[in-house]
PDB file of C-alpha atoms in Angstrom:
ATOM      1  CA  UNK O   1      97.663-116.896  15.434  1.00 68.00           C
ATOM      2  CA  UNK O   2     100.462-116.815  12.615  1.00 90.00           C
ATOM      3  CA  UNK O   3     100.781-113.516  11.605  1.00 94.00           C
ATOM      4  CA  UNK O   4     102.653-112.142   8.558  1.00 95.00           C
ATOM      5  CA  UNK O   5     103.943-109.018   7.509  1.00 95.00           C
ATOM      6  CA  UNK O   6     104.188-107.262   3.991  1.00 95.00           C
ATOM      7  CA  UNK O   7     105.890-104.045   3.457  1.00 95.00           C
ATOM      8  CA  UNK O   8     104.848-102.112   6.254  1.00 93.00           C
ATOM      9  CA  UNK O   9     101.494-104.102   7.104  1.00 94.00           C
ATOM     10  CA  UNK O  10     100.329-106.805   9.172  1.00 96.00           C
ATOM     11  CA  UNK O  11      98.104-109.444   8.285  1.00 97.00           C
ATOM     12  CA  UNK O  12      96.144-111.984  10.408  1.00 97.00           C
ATOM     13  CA  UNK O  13      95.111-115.890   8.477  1.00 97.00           C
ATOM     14  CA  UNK O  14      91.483-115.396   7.034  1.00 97.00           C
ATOM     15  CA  UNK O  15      90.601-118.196   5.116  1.00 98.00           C
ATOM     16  CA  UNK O  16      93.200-121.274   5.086  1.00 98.00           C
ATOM     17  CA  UNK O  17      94.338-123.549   1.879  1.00 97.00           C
ATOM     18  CA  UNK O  18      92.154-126.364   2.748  1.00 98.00           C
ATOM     19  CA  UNK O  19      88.995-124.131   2.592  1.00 98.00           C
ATOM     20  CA  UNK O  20      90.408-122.313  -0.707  1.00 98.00           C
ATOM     21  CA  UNK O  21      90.665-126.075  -2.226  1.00 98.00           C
ATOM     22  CA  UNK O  22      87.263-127.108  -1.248  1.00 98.00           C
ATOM     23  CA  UNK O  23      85.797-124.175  -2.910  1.00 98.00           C
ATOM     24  CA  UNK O  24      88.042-124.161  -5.863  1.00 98.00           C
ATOM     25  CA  UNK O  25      86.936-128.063  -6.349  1.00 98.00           C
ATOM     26  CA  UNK O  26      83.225-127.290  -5.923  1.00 98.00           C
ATOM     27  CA  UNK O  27      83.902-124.519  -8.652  1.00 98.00           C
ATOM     28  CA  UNK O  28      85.595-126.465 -11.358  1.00 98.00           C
ATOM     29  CA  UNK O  29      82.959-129.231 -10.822  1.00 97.00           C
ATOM     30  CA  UNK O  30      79.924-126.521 -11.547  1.00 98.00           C
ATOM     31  CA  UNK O  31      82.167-125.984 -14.522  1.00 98.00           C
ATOM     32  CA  UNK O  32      82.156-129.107 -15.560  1.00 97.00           C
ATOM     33  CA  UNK O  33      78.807-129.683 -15.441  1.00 98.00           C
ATOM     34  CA  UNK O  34      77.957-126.325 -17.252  1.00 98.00           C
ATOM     35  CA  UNK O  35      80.693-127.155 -20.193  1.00 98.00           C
ATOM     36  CA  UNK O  36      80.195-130.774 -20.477  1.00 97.00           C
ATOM     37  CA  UNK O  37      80.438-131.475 -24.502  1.00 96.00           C
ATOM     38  CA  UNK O  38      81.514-127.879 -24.758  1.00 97.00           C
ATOM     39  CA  UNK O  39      85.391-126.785 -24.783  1.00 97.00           C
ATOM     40  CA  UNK O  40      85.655-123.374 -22.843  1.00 98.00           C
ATOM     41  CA  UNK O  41      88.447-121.173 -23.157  1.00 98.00           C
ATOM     42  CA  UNK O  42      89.874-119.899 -19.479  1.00 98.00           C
ATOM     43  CA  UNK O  43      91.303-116.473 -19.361  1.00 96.00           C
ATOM     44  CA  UNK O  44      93.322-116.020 -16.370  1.00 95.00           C
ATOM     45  CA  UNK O  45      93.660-112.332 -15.303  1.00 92.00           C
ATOM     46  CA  UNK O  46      97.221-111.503 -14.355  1.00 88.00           C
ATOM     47  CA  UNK O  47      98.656-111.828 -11.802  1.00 88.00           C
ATOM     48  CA  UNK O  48      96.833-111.740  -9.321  1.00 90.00           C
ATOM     49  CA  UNK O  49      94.951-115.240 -10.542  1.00 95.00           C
ATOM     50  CA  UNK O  50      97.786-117.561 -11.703  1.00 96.00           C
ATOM     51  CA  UNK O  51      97.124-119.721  -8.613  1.00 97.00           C
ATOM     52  CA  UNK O  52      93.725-119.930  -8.487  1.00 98.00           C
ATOM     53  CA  UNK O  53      92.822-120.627 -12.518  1.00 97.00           C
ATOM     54  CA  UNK O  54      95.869-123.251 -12.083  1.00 97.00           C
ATOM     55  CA  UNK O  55      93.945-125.121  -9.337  1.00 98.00           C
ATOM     56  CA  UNK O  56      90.651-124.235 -11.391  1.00 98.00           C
ATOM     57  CA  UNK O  57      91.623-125.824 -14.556  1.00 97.00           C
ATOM     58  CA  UNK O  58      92.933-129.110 -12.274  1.00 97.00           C
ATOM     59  CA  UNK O  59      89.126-129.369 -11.185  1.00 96.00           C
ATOM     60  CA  UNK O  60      87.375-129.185 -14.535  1.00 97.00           C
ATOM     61  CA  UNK O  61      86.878-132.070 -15.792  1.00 94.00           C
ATOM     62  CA  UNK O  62      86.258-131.173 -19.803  1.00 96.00           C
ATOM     63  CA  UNK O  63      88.897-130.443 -22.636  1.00 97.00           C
ATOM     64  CA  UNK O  64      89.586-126.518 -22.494  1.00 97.00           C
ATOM     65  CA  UNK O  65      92.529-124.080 -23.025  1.00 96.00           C
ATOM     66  CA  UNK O  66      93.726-121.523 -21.188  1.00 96.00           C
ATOM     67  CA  UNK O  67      95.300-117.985 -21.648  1.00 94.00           C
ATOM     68  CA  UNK O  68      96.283-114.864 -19.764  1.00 92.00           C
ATOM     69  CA  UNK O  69      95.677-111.360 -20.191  1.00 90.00           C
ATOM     70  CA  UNK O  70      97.029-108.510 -17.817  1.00 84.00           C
ATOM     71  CA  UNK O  71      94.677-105.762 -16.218  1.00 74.00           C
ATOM     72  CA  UNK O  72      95.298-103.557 -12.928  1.00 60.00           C
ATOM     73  CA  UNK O  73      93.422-101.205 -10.739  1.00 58.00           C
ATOM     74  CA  UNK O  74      94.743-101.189  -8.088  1.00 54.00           C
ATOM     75  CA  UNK O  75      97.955 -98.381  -5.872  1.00 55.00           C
ATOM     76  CA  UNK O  76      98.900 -99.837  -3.289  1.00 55.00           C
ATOM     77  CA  UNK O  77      95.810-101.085  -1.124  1.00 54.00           C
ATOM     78  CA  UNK O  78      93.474 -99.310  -2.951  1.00 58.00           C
ATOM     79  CA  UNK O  79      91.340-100.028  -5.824  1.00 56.00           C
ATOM     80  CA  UNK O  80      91.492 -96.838  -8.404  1.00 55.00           C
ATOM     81  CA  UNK O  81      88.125 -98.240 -10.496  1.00 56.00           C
ATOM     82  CA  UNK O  82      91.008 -97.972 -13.250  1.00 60.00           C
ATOM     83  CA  UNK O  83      92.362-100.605 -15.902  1.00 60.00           C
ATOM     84  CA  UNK O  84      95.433 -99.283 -16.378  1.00 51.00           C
ATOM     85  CA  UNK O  85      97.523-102.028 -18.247  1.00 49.00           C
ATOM     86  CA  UNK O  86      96.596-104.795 -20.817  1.00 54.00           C
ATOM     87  CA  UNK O  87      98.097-107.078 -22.026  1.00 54.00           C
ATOM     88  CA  UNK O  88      96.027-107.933 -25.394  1.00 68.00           C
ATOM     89  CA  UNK O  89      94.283-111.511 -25.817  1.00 81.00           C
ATOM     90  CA  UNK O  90      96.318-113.292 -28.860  1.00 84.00           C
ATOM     91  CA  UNK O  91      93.309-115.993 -29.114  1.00 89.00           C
ATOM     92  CA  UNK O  92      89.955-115.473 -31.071  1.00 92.00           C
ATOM     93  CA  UNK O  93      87.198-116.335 -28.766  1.00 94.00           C
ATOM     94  CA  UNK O  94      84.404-115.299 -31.527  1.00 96.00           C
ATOM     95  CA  UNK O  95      82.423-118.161 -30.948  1.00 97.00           C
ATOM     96  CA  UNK O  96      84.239-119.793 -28.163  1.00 97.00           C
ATOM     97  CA  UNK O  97      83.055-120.293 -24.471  1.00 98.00           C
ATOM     98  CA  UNK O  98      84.743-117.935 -22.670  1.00 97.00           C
ATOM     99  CA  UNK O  99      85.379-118.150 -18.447  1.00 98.00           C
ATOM    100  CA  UNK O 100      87.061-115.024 -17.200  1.00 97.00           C
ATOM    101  CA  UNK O 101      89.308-116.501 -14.349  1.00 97.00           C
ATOM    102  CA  UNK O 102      89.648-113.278 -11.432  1.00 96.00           C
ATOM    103  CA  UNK O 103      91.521-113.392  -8.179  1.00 96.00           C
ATOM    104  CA  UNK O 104      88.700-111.115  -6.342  1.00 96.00           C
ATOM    105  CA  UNK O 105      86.378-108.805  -7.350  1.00 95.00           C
ATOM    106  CA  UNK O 106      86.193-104.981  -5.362  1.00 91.00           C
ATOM    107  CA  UNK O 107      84.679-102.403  -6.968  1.00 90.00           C
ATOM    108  CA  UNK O 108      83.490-104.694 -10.212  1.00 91.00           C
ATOM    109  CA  UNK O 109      84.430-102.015 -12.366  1.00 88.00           C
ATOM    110  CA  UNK O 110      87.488-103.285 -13.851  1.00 85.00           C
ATOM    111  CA  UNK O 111      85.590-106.479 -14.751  1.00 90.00           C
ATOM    112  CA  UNK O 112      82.741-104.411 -16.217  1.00 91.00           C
ATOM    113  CA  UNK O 113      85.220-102.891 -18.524  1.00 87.00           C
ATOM    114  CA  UNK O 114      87.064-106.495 -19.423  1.00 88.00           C
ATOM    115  CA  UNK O 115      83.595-108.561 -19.871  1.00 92.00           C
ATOM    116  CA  UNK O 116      82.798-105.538 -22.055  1.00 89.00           C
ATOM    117  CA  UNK O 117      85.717-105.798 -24.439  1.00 87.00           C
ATOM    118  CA  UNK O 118      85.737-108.933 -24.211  1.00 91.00           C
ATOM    119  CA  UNK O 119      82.006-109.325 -25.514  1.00 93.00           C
ATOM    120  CA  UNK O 120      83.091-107.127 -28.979  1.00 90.00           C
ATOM    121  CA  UNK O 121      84.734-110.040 -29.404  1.00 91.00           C
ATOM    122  CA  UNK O 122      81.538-112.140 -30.147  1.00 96.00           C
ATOM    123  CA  UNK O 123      82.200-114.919 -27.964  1.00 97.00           C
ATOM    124  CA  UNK O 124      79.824-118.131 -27.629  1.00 98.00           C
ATOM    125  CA  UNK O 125      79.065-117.005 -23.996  1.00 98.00           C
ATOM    126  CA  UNK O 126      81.045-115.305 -21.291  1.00 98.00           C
ATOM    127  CA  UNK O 127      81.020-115.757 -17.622  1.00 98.00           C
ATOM    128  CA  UNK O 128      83.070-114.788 -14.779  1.00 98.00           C
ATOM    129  CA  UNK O 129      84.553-117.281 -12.536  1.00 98.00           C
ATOM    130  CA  UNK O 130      86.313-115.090  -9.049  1.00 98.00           C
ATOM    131  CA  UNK O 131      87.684-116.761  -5.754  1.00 98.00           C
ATOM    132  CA  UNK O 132      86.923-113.614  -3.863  1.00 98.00           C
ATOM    133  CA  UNK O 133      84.058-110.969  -4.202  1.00 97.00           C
ATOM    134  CA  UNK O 134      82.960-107.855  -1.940  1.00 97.00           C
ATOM    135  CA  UNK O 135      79.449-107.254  -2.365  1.00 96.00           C
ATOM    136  CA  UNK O 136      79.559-104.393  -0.075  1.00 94.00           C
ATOM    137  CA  UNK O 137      82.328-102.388  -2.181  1.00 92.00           C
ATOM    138  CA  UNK O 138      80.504-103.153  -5.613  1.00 92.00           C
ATOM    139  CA  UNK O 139      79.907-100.172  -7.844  1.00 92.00           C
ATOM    140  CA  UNK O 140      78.158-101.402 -10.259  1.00 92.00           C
ATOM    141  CA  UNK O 141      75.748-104.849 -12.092  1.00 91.00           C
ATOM    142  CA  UNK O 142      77.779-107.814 -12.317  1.00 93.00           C
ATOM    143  CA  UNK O 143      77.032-111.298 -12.703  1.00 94.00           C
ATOM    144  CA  UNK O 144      79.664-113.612 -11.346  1.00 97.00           C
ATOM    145  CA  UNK O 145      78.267-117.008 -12.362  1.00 97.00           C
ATOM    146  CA  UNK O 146      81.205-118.967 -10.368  1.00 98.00           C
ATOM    147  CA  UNK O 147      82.670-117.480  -7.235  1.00 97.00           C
ATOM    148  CA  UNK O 148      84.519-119.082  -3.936  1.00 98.00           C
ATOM    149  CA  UNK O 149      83.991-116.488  -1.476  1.00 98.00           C
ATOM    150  CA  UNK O 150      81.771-113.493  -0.742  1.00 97.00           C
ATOM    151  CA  UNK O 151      84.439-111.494   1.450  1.00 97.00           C
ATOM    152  CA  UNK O 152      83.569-108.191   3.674  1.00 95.00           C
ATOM    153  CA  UNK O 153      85.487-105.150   2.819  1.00 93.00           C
ATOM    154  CA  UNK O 154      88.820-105.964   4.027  1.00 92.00           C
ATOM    155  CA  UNK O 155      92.355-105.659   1.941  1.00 94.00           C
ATOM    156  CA  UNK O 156      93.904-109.455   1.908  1.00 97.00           C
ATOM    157  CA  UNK O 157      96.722-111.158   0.778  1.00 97.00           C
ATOM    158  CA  UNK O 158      97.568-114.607  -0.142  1.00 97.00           C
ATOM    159  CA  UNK O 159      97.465-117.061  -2.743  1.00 98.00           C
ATOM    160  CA  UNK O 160      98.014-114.939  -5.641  1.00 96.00           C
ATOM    161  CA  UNK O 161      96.966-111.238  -4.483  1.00 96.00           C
ATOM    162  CA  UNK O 162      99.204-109.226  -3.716  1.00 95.00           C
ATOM    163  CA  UNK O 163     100.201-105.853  -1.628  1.00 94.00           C
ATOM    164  CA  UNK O 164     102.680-103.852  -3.900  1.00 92.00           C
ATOM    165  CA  UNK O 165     103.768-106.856  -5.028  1.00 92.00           C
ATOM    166  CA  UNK O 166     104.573-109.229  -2.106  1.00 96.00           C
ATOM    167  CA  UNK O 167     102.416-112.026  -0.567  1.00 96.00           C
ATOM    168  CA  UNK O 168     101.537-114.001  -3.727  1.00 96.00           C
ATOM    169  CA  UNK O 169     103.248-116.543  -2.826  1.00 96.00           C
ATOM    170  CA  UNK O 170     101.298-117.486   0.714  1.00 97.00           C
ATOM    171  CA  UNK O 171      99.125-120.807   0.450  1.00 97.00           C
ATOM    172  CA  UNK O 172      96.582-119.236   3.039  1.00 98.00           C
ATOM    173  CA  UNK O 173      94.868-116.031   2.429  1.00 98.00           C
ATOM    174  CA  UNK O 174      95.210-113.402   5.213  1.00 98.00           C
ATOM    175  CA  UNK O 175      93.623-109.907   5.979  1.00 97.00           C
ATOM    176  CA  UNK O 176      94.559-106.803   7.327  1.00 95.00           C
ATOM    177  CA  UNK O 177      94.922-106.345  11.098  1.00 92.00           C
ATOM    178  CA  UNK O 178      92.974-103.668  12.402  1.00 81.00           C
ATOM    179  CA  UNK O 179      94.722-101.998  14.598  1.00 68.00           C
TER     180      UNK O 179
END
């Protein structure tokens, strides 16, 4: 077993690339299907989802655009139920089909708070599209139309998430080892 290290933790491989590409492709393809004569607008939530609304938006097979806003919740290995930065959305979506692109969803809360100031903005429609999602540490109603994985409540790293700022860059995604 391959294990990595991040700061001071150790991780063991949890889900590898190949399965991450088979359910980003069956994602963008759902997508398609649900968007076909339409022209969504992606919005990528930084950082943690660069990589996976990059290989998204490779899989969706309709005209859209794509933009990026910034929100955070989380110290360390722990999610505070917090946004405490954004960066503000230059487009106008009033109107628009809207797909809010999320690395993983914890507690849900910090998507409860963007889906809700997102919908002042009057878009067309508004889903959520997340690669990852804990059912068991959600705190409150969410719909996640479009999601990859339903994860149990274990702190990973990998392909975009991130521990204090390392392990983005990993094309696997890995847990923590218990020890």
């Amino acid at each position: 077993m391959n294990y990595i290290t991040v700061h001071d933790k150790t991780f063991q491989p949890f889900i590898y690339e190949a399965e991450i590409q088979i359910a980003v492709s069956k994602i963008g393809e759902r997508i398609a299907q649900d968007y076909a004569g339409k022209h969504p607008l992606f919005i990528g939530v930084l950082n943690g989802a660069f990589m996976f609304c990059s290989d998204l938006l490779k899989s969706v097979d309709v005209p859209c655009e794509v933009t990026f806003v910034r929100l955070s919740s989380y110290d360390g290995i722990t999610s505070t139920g917090e946004v405490r930065s954004i960066v503000s959305l230059q487009e106008d979506i009033e109107g628009r089909d809207v797909i809010l692109v999320e690395d993983i969803v914890d507690t849900g809360l910090t998507m409860q708070k963007a889906m809700a100031s997102l919908s002042e903005l009057k878009p067309s429609s508004l889903e959520i599209a997340s690669l990852l999602v804990k059912p068991d540490c959600l705190q409150c109603e969410l719909d996640i139309k479009y999601k990859g994985f339903e994860i149990p409540e274990k702190f990973v790293v990998g392909y975009g998430l991130d521990y204090d700022g390392l392990g983005r860059n990993f094309k696997d995604i890995y847990q923590l080892k218990q020890e």
